[in-house]
PDB file of C-alpha atoms in Angstrom:
ATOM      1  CA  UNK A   1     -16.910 -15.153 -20.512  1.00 59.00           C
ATOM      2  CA  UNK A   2     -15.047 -13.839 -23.389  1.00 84.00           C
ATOM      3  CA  UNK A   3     -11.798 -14.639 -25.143  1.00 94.00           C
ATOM      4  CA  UNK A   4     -10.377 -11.531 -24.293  1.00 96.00           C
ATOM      5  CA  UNK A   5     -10.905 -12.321 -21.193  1.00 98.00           C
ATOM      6  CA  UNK A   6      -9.250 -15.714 -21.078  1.00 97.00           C
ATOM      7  CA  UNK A   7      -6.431 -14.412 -23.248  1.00 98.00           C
ATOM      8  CA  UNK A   8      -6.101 -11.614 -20.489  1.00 98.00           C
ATOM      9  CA  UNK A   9      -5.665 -13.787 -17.564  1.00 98.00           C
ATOM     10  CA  UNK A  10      -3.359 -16.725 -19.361  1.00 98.00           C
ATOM     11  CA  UNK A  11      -1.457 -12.727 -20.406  1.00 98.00           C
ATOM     12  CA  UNK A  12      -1.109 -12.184 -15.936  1.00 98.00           C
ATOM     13  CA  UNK A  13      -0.008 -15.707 -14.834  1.00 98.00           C
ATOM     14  CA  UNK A  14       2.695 -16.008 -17.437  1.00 98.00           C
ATOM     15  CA  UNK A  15       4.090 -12.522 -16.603  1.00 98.00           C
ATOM     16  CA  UNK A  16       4.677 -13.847 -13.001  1.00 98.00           C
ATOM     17  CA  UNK A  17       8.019 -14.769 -14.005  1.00 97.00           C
ATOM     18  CA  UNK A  18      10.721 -15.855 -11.607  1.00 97.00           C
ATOM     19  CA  UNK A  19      13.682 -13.802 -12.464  1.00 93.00           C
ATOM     20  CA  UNK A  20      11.564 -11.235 -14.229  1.00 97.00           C
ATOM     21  CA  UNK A  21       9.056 -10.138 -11.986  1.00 98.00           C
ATOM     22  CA  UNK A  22       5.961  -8.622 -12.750  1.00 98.00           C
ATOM     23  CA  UNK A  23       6.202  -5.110 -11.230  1.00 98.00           C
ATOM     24  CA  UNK A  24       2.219  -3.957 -10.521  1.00 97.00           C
ATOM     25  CA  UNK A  25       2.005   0.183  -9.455  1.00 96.00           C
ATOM     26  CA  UNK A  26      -1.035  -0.480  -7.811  1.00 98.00           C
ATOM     27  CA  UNK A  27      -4.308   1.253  -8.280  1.00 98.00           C
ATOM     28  CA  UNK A  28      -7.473   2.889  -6.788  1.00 97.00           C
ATOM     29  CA  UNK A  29      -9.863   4.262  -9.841  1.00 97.00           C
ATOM     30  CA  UNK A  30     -10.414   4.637 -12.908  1.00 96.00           C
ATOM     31  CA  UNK A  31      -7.382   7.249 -13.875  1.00 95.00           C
ATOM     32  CA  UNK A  32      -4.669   5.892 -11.812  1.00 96.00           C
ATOM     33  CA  UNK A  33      -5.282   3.100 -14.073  1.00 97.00           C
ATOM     34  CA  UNK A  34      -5.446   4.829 -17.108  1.00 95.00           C
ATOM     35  CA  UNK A  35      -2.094   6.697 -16.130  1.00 95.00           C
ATOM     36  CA  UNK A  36       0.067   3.354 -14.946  1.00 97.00           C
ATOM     37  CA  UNK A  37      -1.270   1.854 -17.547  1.00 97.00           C
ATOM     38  CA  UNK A  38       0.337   5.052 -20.540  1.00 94.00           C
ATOM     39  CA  UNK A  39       3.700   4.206 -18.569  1.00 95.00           C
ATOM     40  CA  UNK A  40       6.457   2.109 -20.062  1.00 95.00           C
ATOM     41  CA  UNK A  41       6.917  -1.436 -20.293  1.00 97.00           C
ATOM     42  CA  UNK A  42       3.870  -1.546 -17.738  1.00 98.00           C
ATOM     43  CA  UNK A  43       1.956  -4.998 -18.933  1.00 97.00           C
ATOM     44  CA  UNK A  44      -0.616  -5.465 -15.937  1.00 98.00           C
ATOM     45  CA  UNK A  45      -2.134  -3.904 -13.211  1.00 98.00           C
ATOM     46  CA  UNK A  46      -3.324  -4.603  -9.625  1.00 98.00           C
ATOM     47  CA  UNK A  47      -5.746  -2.799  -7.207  1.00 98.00           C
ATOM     48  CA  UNK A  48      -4.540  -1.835  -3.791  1.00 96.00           C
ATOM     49  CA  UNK A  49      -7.792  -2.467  -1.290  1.00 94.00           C
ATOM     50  CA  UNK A  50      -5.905   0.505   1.550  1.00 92.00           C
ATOM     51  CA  UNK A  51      -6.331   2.607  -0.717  1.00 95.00           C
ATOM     52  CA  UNK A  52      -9.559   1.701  -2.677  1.00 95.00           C
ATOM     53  CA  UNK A  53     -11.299   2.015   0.937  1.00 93.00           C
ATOM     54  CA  UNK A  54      -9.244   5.188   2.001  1.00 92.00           C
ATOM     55  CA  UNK A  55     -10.024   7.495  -1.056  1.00 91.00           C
ATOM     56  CA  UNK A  56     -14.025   6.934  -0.269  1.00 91.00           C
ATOM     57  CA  UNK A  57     -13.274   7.599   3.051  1.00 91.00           C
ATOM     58  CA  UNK A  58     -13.031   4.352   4.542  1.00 86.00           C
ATOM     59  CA  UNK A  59     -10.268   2.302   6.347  1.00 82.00           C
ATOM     60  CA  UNK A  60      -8.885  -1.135   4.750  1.00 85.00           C
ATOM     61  CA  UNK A  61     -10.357  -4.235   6.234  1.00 80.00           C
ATOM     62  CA  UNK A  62     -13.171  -4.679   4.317  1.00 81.00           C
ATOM     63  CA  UNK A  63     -14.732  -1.034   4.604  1.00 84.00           C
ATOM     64  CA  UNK A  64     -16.406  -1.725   1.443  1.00 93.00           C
ATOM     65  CA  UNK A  65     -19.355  -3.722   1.030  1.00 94.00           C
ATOM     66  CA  UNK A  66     -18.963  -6.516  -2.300  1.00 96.00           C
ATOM     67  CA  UNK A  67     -20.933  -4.471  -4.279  1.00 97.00           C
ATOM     68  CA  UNK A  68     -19.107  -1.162  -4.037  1.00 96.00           C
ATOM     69  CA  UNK A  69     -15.664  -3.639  -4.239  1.00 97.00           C
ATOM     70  CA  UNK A  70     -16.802  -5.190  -7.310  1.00 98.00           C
ATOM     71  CA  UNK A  71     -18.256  -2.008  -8.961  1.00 97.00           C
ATOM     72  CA  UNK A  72     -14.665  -0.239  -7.579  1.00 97.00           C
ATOM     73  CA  UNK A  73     -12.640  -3.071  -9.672  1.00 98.00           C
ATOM     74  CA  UNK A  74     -15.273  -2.833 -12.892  1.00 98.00           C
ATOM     75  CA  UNK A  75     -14.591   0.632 -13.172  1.00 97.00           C
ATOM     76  CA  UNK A  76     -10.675   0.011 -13.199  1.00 98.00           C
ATOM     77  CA  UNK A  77     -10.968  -2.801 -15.839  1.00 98.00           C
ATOM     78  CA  UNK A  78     -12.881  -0.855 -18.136  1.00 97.00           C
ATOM     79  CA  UNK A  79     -10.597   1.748 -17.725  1.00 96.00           C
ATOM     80  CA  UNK A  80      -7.829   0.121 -19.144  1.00 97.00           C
ATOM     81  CA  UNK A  81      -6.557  -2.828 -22.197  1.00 97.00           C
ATOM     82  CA  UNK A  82      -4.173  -4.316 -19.984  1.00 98.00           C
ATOM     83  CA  UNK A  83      -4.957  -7.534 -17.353  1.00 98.00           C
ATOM     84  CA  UNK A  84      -6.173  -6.462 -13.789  1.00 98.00           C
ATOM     85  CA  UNK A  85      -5.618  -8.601 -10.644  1.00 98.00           C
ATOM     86  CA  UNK A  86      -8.259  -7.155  -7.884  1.00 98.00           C
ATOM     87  CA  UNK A  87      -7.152  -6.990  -4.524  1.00 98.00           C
ATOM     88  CA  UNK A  88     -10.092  -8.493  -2.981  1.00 98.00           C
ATOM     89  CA  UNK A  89      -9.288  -8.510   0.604  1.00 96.00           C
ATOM     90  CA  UNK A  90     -10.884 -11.624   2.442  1.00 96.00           C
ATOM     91  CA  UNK A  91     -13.212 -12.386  -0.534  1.00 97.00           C
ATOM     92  CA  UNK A  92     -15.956 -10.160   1.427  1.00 96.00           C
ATOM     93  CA  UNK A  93     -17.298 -13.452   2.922  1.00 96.00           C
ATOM     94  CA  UNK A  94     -17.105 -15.266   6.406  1.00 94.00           C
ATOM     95  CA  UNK A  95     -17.254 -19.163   5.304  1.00 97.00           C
ATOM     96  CA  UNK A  96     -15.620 -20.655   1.875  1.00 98.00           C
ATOM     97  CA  UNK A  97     -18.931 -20.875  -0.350  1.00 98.00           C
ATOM     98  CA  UNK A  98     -19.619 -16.967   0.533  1.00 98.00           C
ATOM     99  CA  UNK A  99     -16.184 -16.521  -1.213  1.00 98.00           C
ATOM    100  CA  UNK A 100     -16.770 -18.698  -4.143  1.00 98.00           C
ATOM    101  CA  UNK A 101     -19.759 -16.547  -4.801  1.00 98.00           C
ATOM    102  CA  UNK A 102     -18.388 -13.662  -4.519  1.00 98.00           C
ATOM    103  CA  UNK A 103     -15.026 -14.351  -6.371  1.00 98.00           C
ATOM    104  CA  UNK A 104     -17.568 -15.755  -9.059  1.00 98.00           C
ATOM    105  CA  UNK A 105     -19.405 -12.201  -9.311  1.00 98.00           C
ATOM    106  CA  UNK A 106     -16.256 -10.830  -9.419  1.00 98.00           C
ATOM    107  CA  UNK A 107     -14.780 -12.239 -12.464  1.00 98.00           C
ATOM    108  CA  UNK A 108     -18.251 -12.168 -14.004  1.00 98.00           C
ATOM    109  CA  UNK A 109     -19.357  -8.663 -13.357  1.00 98.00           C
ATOM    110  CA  UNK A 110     -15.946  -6.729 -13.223  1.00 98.00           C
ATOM    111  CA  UNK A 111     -13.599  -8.723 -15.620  1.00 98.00           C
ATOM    112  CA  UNK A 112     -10.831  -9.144 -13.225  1.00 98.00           C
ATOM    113  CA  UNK A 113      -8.382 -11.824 -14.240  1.00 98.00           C
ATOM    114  CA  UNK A 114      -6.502 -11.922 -10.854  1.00 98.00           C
ATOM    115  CA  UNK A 115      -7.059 -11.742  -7.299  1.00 98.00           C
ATOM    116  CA  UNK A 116      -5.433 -11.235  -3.844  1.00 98.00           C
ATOM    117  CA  UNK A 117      -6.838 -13.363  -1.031  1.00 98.00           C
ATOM    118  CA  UNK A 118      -5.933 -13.028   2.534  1.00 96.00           C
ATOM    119  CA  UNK A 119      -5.938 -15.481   5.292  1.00 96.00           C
ATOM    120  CA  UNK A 120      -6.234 -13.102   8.269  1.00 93.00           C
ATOM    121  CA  UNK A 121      -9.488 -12.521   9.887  1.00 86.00           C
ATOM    122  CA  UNK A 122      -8.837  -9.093  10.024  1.00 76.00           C
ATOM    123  CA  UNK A 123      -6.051  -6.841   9.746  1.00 65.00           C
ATOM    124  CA  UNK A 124      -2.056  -8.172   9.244  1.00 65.00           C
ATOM    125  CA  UNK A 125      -1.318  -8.846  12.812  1.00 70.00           C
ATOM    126  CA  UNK A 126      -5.265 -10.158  13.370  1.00 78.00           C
ATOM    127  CA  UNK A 127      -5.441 -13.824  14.230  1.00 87.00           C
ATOM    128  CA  UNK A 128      -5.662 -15.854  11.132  1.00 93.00           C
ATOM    129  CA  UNK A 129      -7.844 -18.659   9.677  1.00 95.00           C
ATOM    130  CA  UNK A 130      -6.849 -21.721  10.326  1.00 97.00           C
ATOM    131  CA  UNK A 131      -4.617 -23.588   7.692  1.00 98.00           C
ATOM    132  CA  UNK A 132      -7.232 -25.967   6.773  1.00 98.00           C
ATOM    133  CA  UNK A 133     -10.075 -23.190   6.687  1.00 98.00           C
ATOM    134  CA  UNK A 134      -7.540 -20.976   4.691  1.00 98.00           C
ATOM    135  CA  UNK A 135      -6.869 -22.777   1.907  1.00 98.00           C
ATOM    136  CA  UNK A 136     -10.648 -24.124   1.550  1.00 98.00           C
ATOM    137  CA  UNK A 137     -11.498 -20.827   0.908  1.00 98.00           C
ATOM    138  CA  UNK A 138      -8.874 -20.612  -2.084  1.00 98.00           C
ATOM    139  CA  UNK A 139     -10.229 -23.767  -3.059  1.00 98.00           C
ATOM    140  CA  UNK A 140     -13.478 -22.133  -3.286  1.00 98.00           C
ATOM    141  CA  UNK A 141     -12.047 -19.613  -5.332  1.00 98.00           C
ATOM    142  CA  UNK A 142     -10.500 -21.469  -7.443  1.00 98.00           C
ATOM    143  CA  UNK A 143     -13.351 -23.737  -8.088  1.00 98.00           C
ATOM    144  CA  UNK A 144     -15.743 -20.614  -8.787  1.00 98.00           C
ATOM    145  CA  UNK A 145     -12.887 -19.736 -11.510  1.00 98.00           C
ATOM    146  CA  UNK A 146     -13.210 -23.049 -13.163  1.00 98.00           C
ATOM    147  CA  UNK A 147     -16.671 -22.398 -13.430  1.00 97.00           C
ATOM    148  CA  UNK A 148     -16.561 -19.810 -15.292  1.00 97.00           C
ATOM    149  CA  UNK A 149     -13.926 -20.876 -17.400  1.00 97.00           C
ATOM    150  CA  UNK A 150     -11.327 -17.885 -16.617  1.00 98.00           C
ATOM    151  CA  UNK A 151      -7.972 -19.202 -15.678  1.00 98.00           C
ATOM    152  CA  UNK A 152      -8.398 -16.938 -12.415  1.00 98.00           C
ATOM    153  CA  UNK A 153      -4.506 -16.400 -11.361  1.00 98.00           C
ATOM    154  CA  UNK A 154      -5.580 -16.441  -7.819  1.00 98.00           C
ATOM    155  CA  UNK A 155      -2.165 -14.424  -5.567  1.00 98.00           C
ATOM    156  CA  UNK A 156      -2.545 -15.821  -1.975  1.00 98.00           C
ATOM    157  CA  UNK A 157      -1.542 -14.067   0.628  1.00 98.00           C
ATOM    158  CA  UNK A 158       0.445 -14.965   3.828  1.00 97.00           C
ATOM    159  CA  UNK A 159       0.549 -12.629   6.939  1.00 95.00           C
ATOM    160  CA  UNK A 160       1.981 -14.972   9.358  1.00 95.00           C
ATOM    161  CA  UNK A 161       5.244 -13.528   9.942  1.00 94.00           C
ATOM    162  CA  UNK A 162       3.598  -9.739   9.313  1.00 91.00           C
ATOM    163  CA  UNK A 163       1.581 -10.919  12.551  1.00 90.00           C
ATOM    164  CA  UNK A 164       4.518 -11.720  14.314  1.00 91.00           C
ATOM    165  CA  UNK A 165       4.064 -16.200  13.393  1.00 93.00           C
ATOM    166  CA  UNK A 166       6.523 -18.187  13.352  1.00 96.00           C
ATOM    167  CA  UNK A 167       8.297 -19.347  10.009  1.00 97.00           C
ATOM    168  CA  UNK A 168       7.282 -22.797   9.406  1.00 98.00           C
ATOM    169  CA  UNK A 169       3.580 -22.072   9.764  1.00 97.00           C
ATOM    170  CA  UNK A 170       3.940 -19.119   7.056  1.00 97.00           C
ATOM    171  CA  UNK A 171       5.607 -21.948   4.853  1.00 98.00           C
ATOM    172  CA  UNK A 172       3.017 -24.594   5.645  1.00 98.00           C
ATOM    173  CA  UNK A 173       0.216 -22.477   4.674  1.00 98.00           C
ATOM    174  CA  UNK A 174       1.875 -21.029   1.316  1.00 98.00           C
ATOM    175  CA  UNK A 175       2.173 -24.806   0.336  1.00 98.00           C
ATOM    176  CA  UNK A 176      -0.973 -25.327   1.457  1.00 98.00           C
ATOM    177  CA  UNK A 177      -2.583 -22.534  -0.315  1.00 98.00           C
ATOM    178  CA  UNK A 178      -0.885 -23.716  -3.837  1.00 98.00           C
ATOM    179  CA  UNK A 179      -2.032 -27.587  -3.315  1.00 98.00           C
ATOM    180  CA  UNK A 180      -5.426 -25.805  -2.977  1.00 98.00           C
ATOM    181  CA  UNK A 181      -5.291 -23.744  -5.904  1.00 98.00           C
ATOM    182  CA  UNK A 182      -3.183 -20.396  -5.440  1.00 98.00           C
ATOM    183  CA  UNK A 183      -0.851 -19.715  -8.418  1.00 98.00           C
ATOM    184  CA  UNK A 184       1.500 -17.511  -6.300  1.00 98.00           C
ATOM    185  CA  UNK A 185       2.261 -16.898  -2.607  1.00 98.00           C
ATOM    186  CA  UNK A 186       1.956 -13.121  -1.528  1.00 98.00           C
ATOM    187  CA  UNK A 187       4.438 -13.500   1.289  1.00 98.00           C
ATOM    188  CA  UNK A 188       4.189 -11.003   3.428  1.00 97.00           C
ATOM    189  CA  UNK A 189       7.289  -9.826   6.150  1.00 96.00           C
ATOM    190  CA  UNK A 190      10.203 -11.203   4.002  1.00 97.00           C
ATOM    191  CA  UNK A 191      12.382  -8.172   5.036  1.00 93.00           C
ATOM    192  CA  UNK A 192      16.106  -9.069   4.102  1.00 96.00           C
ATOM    193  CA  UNK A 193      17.776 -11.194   1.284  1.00 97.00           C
ATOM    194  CA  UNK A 194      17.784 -14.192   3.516  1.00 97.00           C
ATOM    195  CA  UNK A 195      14.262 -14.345   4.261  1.00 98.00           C
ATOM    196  CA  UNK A 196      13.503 -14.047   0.449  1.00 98.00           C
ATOM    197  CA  UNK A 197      15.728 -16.594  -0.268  1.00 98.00           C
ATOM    198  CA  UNK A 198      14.457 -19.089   2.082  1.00 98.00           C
ATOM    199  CA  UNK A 199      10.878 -18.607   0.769  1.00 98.00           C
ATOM    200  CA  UNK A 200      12.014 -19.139  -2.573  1.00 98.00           C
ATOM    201  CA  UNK A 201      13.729 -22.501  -1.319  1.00 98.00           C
ATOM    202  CA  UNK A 202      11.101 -23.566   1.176  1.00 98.00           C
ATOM    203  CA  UNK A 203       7.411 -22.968  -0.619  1.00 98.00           C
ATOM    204  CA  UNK A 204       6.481 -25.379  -3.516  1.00 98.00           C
ATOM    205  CA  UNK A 205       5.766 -22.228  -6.288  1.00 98.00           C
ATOM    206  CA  UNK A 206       6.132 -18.668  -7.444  1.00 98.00           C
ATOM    207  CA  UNK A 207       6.619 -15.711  -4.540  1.00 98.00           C
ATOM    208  CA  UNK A 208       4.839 -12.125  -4.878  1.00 98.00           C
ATOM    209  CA  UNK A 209       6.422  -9.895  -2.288  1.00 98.00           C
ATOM    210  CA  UNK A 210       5.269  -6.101  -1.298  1.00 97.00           C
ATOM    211  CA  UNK A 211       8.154  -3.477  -2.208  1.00 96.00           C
ATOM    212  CA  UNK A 212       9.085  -0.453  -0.066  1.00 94.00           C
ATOM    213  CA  UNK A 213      11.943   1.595   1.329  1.00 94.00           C
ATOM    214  CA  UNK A 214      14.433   0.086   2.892  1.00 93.00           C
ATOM    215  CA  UNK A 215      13.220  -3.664   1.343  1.00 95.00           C
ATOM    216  CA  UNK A 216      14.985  -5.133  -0.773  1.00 97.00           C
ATOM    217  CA  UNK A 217      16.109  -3.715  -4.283  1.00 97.00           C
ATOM    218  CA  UNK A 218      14.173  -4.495  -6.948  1.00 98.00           C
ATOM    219  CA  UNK A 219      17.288  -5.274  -9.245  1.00 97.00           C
ATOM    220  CA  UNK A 220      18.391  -7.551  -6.759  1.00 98.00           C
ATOM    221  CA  UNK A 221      14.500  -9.433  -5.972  1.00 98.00           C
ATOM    222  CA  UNK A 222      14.827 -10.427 -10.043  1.00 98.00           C
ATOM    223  CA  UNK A 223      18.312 -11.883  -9.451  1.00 98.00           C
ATOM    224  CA  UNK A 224      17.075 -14.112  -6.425  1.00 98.00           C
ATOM    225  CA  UNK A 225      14.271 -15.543  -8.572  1.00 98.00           C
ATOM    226  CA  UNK A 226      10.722 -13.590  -7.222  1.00 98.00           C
ATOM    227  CA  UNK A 227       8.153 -13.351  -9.351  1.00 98.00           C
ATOM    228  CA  UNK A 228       6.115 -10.524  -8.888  1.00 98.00           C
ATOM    229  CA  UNK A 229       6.170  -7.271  -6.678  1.00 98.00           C
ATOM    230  CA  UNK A 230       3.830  -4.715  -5.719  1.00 98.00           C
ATOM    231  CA  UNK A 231       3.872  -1.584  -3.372  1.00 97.00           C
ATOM    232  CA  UNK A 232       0.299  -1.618  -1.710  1.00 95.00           C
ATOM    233  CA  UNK A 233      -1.210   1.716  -0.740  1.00 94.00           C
ATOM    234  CA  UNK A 234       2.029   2.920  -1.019  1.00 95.00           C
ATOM    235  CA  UNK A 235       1.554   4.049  -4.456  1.00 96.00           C
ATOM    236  CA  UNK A 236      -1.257   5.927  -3.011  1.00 96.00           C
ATOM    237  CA  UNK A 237       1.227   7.458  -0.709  1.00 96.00           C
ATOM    238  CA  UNK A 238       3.371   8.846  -3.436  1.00 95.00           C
ATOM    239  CA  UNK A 239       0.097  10.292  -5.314  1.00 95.00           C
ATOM    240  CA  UNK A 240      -0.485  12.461  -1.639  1.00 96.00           C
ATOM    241  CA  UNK A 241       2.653  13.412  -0.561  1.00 96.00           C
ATOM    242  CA  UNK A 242       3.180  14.909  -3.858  1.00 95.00           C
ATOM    243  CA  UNK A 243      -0.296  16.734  -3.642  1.00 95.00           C
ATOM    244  CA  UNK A 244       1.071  18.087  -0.511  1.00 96.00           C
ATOM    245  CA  UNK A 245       4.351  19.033  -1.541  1.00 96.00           C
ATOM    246  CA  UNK A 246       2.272  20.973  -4.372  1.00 95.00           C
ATOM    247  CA  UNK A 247      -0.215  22.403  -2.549  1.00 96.00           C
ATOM    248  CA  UNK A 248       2.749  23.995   0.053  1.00 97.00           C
ATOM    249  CA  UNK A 249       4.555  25.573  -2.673  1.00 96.00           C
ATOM    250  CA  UNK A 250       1.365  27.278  -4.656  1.00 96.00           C
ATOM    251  CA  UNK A 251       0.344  28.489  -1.203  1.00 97.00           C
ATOM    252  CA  UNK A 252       3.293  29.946  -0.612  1.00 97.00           C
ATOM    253  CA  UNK A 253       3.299  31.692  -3.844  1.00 96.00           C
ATOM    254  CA  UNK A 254       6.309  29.599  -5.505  1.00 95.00           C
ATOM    255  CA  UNK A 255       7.083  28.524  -8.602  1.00 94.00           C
ATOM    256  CA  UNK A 256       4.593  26.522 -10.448  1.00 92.00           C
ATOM    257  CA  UNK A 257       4.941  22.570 -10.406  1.00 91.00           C
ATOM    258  CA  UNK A 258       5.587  21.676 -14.200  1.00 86.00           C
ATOM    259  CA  UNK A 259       3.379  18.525 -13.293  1.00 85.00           C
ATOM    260  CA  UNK A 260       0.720  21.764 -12.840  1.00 86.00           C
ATOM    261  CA  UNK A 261      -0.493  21.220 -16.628  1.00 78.00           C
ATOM    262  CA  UNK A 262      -2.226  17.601 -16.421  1.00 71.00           C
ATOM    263  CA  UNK A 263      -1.375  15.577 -19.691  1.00 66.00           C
ATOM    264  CA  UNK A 264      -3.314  12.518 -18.909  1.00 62.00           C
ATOM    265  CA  UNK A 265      -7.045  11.896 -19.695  1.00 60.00           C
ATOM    266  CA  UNK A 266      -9.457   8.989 -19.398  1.00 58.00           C
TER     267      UNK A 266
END
C-alpha cells in the first residue's frame, strides 16, 4: 500500500469532525466524482451503493457481484485526488472471514480509504444480524485493514430504528460496533433534534447521519455536534429529476437549459 494512500485515509477520519461535519455528495461513477469533487470546499467523497446498482440497472441490496462493486469503486478513486469511502453494502459476504476478504480486496484493488458496513441481512427494515455476529464482521474488517496497513475508517451502519427496533438495541449495537472497530456510527432513523441528540449522548463515538428534506438542517446537525452527513441515492435523485425537468422543456420546444453546454470533463 502506498503513502498516498495512508495519508488519504488518516485525510477521511480526521475530517469526521464533531461540530464540523464532513458533508459527502455521494457518488455513482467516474464523473459524478470528478464533478463533486471541482466543487467548493468539497474534501472527500463517498459512493452511494442505490445508486451504483440502479444506474447498471440493478436494485440496491447487493445487485452487484464483489467484482463489479470493487471495479465500480476503482473506477471512482482513480477518478479523483480526494479520499473515497465505498459504500460497500454488507461486505458482499455471508459469514465474517468472507468480509475480511473482501474488505481486504477492496482496499487493495480499488484504493478506497473508507467504508460503509451494514448490519441488516437485507434491506433497512430486513431482520438484522445479530449484535454479536454484527460487530464480528466489523472486526473482520477492521482486522483485514490492519493487514494491510491502511487506517481503513470503517462508517458502521445501524438500521434498527429504520426497521422499526427499538432504541436501546440501536445504541447497544453502535457501541458494540466501535468496541469492535467502527470509527463512526451511521445511525440510521434519527428524524428530529431529539433523537440526534440522544445518539450523540448515548453511543460511545462519532455519529454519521443520512440528510434529506424535511431532516434536520444541516446548520443546525454541526451545532449539535454530528460528524459527518451524507444524502444516499438521493444525490442520484437530484441528477434525474433534473434530466427530466430538461428533457420536458426541450421537448416542448422551450428555452434552452443554460446547464445545456456541459463544462465538466474527466
Amino acid at each position: 500500500m502506498t503513502t498516498l494512500q495512508i495519508q488519504k485515509a488518516e485525510l477521511l477520519n480526521a475530517l469526521h469532525l464533531p461540530g464540523t461535519p464532513l458533508i459527502v455528495t455521494n457518488v455513482w461513477d467516474a464523473i459524478t466524482a470528478t464533478v463533486v469533487a471541482q466543487a467548493s470546499g468539497v474534501r472527500a467523497l463517498a459512493t452511494a451503493s442505490h445508486s451504483v446498482s440502479n444506474v447498471r440497472g440493478l436494485q440496491d441490496g447487493e445487485g452487484l457481484s464483489v467484482n463489479e462493486a470493487i471495479a465500480a469503486a476503482r473506477l471512482i478513486v482513480d477518478a479523483v485526488d480526494l479520499p473515497v469511502s465505498v459504500d460497500f453494502e454488507k461486505g458482499y459476504a455471508p459469514d465474517a472471514a468472507g468480509v475480511a476478504r473482501n474488505v481486504r480486496r477492496l482496499i487493495e484493488e480499488s484504493g478506497a480509504v473508507g467504508i460503509n458496513l451494514e448490519d441488516s441481512v437485507g434491506a433497512p427494515k430486513a431482520p438484522q444480524f445479530d449484535i454479536p455476529t454484527a460487530a464480528a464482521r466489523v472486526s473482520a474488517a477492521r482486522t483485514a485493514a490492519e493487514a494491510t496497513g491502511i487506517p481503513l475508517v470503517i462508517n458502521a451502519r445501524v438500521d434498527t430504528l429504520a426497521g422499526g427496533g427499538e432504541w436501546d438495541e440501536a445504541v447497544a449495537r453502535a457501541n458494540a460496533y466501535l468496541d469492535a472497530g467502527a470509527d463512526v456510527i451511521f445511525f440510521l432513523g434519527l428524524n428530529d433534534e431529539n433523537k440526534v441528540k440522544r445518539a450523540l449522548d448515548e453511543v460511545n463515538g462519532r455519529i454519521s447521519v443520512i440528510g434529506h428534506p424535511g431532516a434536520v438542517p444541516l446548520a443546525r446537525l454541526a451545532e449539535l455536534g454530528v460528524s459527518r452527513v451524507s444524502f444516499g441515492p438521493g444525490s442520484l435523485g437530484l441528477t434525474l429529476a433534473a434530466l427530466q425537468r430538461s428533457a420536458a422543456q426541450l421537448t416542448a420546444l422551450g428555452d434552452y437549459p443554460a446547464d445545456l453546454a456541459f463544462p465538466f470533463a474527466l
